XYZ file of C-alpha atoms in Angstrom:
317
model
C 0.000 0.000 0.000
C 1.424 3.166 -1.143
C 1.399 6.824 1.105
C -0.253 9.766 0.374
C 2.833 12.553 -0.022
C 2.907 15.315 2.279
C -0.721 14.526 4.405
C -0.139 13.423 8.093
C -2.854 11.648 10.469
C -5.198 13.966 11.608
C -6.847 13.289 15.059
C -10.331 11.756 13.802
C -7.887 9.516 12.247
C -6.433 8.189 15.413
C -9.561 8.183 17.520
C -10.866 6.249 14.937
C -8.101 3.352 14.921
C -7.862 3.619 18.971
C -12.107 3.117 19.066
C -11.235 -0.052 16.596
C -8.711 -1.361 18.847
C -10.542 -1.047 22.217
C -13.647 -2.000 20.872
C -12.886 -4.490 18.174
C -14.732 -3.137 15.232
C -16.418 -0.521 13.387
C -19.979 -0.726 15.070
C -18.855 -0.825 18.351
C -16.247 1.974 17.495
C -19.049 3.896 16.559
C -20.903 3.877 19.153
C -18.566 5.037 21.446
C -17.054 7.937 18.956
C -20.552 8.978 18.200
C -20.457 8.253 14.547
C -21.475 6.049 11.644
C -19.811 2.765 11.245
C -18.930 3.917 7.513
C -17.641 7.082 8.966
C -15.303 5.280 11.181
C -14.289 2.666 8.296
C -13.716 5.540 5.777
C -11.105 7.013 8.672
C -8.960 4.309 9.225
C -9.078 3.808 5.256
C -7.911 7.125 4.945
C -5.460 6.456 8.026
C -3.986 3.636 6.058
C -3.273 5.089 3.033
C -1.552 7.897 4.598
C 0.974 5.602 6.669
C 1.194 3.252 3.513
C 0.233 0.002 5.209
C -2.795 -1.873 6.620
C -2.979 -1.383 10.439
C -5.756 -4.240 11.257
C -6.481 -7.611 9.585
C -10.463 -7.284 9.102
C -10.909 -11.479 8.677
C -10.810 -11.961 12.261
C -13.238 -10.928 14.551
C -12.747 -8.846 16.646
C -10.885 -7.440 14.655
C -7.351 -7.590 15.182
C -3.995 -5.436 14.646
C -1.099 -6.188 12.251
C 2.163 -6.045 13.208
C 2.148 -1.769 11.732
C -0.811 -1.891 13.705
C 0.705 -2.843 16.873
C 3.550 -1.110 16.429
C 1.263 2.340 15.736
C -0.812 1.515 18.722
C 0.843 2.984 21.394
C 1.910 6.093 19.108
C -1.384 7.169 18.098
C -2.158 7.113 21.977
C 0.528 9.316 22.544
C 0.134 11.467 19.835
C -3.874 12.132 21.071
C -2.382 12.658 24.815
C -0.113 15.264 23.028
C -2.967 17.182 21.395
C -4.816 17.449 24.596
C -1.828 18.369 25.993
C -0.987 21.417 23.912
C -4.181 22.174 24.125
C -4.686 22.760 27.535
C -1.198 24.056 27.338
C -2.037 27.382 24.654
C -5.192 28.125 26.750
C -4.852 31.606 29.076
C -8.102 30.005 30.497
C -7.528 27.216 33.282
C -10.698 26.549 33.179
C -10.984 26.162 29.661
C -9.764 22.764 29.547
C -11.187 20.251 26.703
C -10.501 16.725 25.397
C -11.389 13.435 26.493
C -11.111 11.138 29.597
C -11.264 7.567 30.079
C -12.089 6.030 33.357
C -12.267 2.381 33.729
C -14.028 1.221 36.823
C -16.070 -1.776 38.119
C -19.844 -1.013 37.910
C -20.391 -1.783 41.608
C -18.363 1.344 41.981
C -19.844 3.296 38.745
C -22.832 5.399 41.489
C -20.508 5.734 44.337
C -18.260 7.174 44.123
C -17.473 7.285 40.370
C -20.838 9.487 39.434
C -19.804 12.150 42.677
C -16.429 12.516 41.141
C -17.320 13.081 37.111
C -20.044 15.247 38.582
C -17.869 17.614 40.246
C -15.577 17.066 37.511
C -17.584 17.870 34.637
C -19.253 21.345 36.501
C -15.517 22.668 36.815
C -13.961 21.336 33.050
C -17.344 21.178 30.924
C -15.723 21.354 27.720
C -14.422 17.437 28.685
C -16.238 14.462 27.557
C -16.013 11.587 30.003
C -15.982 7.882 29.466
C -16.771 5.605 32.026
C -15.983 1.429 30.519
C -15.445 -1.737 32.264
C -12.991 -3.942 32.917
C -12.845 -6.853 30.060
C -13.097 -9.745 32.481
C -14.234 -10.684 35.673
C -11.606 -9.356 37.567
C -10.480 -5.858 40.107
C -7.074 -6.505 38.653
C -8.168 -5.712 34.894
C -9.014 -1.984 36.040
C -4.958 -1.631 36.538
C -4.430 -3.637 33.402
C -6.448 -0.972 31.626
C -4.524 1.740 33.335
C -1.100 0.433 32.329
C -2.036 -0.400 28.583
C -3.440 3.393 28.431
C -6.560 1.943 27.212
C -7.887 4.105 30.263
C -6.230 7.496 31.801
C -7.949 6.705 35.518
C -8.812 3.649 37.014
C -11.215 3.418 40.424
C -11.274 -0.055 41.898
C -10.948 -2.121 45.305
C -8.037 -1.495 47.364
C -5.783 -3.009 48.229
C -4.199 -4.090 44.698
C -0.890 -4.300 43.343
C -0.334 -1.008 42.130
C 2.958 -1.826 40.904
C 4.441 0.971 37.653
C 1.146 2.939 39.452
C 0.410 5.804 41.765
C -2.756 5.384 44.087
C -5.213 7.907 45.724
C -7.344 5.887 48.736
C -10.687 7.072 49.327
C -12.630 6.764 52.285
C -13.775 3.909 53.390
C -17.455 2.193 52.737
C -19.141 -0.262 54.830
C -20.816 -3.218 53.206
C -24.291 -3.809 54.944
C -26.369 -6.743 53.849
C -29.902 -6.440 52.187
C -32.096 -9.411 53.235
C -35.544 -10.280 51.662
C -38.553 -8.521 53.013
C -40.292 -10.388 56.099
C -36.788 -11.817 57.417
C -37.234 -10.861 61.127
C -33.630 -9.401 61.556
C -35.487 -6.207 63.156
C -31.741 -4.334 63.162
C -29.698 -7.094 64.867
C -26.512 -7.506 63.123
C -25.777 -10.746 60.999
C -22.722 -12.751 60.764
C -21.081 -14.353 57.714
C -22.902 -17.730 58.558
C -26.336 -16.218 58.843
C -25.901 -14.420 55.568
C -24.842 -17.331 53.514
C -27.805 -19.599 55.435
C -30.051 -16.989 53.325
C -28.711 -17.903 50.012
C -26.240 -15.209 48.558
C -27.100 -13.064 45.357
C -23.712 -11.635 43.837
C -22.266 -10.009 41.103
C -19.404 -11.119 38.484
C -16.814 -9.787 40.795
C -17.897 -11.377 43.526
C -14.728 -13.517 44.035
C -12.454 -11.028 43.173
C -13.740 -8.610 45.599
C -11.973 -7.079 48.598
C -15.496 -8.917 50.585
C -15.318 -12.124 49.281
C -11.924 -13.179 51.654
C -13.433 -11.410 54.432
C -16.705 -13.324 54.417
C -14.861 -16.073 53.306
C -12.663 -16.003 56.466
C -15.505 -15.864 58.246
C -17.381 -18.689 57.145
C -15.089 -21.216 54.844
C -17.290 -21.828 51.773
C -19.719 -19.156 51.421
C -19.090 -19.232 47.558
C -21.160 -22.879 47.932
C -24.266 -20.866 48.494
C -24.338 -18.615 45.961
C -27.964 -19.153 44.580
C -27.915 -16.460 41.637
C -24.573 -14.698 40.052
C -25.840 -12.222 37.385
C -23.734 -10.070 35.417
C -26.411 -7.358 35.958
C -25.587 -5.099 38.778
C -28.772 -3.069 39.433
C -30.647 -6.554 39.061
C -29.167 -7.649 42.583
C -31.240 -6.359 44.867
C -34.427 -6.579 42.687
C -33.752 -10.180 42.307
C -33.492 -9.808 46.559
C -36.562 -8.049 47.224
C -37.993 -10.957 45.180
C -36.985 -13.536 47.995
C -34.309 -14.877 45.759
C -31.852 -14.612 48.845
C -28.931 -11.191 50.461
C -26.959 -9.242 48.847
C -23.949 -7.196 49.725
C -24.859 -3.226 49.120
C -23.601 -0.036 50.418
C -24.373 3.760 50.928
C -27.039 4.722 48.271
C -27.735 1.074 47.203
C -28.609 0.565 50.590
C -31.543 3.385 50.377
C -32.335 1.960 47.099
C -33.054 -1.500 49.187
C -35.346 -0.379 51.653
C -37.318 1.297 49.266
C -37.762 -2.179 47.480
C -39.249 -3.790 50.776
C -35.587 -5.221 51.677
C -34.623 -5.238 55.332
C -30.676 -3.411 55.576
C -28.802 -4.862 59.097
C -24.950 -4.203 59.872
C -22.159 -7.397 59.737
C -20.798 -8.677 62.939
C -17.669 -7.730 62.431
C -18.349 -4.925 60.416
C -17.243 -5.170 57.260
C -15.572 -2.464 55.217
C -14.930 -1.433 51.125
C -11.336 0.258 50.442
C -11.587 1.925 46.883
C -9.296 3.875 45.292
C -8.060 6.030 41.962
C -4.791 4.703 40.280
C -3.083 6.406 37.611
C -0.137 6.182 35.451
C 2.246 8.929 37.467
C 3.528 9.905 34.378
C 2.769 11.489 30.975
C -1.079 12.112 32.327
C -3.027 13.855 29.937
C -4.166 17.491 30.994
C -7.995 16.091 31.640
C -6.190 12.895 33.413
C -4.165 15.351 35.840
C -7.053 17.938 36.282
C -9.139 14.654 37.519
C -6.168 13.503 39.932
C -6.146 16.925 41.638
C -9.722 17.126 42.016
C -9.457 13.559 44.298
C -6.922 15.006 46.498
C -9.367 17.786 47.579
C -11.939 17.436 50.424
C -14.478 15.865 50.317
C -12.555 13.061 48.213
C -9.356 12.589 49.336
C -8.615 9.593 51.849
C -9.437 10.344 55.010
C -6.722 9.839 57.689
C -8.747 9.503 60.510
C -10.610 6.614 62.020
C -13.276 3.762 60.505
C -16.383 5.894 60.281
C -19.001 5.219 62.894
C -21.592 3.063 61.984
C -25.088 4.602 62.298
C -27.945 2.972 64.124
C -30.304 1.199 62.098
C -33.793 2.236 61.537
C -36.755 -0.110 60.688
C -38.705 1.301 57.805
């Protein structure tokens, strides 16, 4: 394949081939750019004739990179960073600040405290579009993974993890409370590990990857044998609870969202706690990637130093 003399990439271009690579195709690629699948394909065509050779091989799906493809990969990510960079860079206006930003996060964390953050986020930097994705497997570990491949500038996830090649930012701490079916009696008495699992535990995909799944499991060896539904759909948990289908793990506003349902809400014995967290490259952040990693060392987000948080009483609806 020849080149094109004299014409460079331009940046629909590379978003373009990046939305092909993380998303495996030009529908999917679409969807996240906001355009056309034809509009996508007639970019990377036009990508490919300017650097002379074929960047993905379109026989396999997903689709998959060549080896100019792989070696442009992490380029074109760089080059995009670059943009935003001298962007943000030429503006007199702090405030001013535009581009994109990728957060990948697990969607038990995408309400709390992912939506508070992007919230305050997006009223100071409004000219930034923000992207919220999930891990690609089952897993708290594939948040980093995205983080160190650049397929994502932030990552929010469990602590503690292996944050190695990563900087971290520690949140506050949640508590996990469980939601029980309506009609189970616990009247606000705490439950232990055993009592929880005697109900028949409702989970999500990340169940045994989760910071709560050794504690419980510490607690009572083999609560993972009475799992009675794992769905992949988060919000469906404690619908499929206030259904009778068996407890749940929830915290802070999914808790509300519970007793609304008809669920009863009662504290672990020992109380169990969430550690969550932002992790970030450290170096080469984009301007929208370091504007978001200042914002989480401010108050009210920044990890608080001080004690567990107390645990309010509970109240019977």
């Amino acid at each position: 394949m020849s080149t094109v003399a004299g014409q460079l990439p331009e940046r629909r271009h590379l978003e373009a081939f990046l939305a092909v690579v993380d998303h495996g195709g030009f529908t999917a690629a679409a969807h996240r750019l906001g355009k056309t699948p034809s509009a996508v394909a007639q970019a990377l065509r036009q990508l490919e004739r300017v650097v002379g050779a074929e960047l993905f091989i379109r026989s396999a799906r997903p689709f998959r990179l060549t080896v100019a493809g792989r070696a442009a990969e992490p380029i074109a990510r760089r080059a995009l960073r670059d943009l935003g960079m001298f962007s943000s860079v030429a503006s007199t206006d702090p405030d001013s600040l535009t581009g994109r930003l990728t957060i990948c996060t697990l969607s038990t964390m995408s309400a709390q405290p992912v939506a508070q953050l992007v919230g305050a986020y997006r009223a100071r930097y409004r000219g930034v579009r923000v992207d919220i994705t999930a891990p690609h497997t089952h897993s708290v570990t594939e948040v980093l993974n995205a983080v160190r491949t650049r397929h994502a500038d932030i990552g929010i996830t469990e602590f503690p993890v292996e944050t190695r090649g990563l900087r971290a930012i520690e949140f506050d701490r949640q508590e996990f409370v469980a939601a029980l079916p309506p009609g189970t009696g616990r009247e606000g008495r705490p439950i232990t590990a055993a009592e929880f699992a005697a109900i028949g535990l409702v989970v999500g995909p990340f169940f045994k990857t989760s910071t709560a799944y050794p504690l419980l499991e510490s607690a009572f060896r083999g609560i993972s044998d009475h799992i009675t539904v794992l769905a992949d759909h988060r919000p469906s948990l404690i619908h499929l609870v206030a259904e009778g289908i068996g407890a749940t793990l929830v915290h802070g506003q999914q808790a509300l969202v519970a007793r609304q349902l008809g669920c009863e809400t009662v504290h672990f014995e020992p109380a169990l706690y969430r550690r969550a967290g932002l992790v970030h490259p450290g170096e080469d952040l984009s301007p929208t990637a370091a504007a978001f990693v200042r914002l989480c060392q401010e108050p009210p987000f920044r990890a608080a130093s001080a004690p567990p948080p107390v645990r309010p009483a509970h109240r019977q609806r």
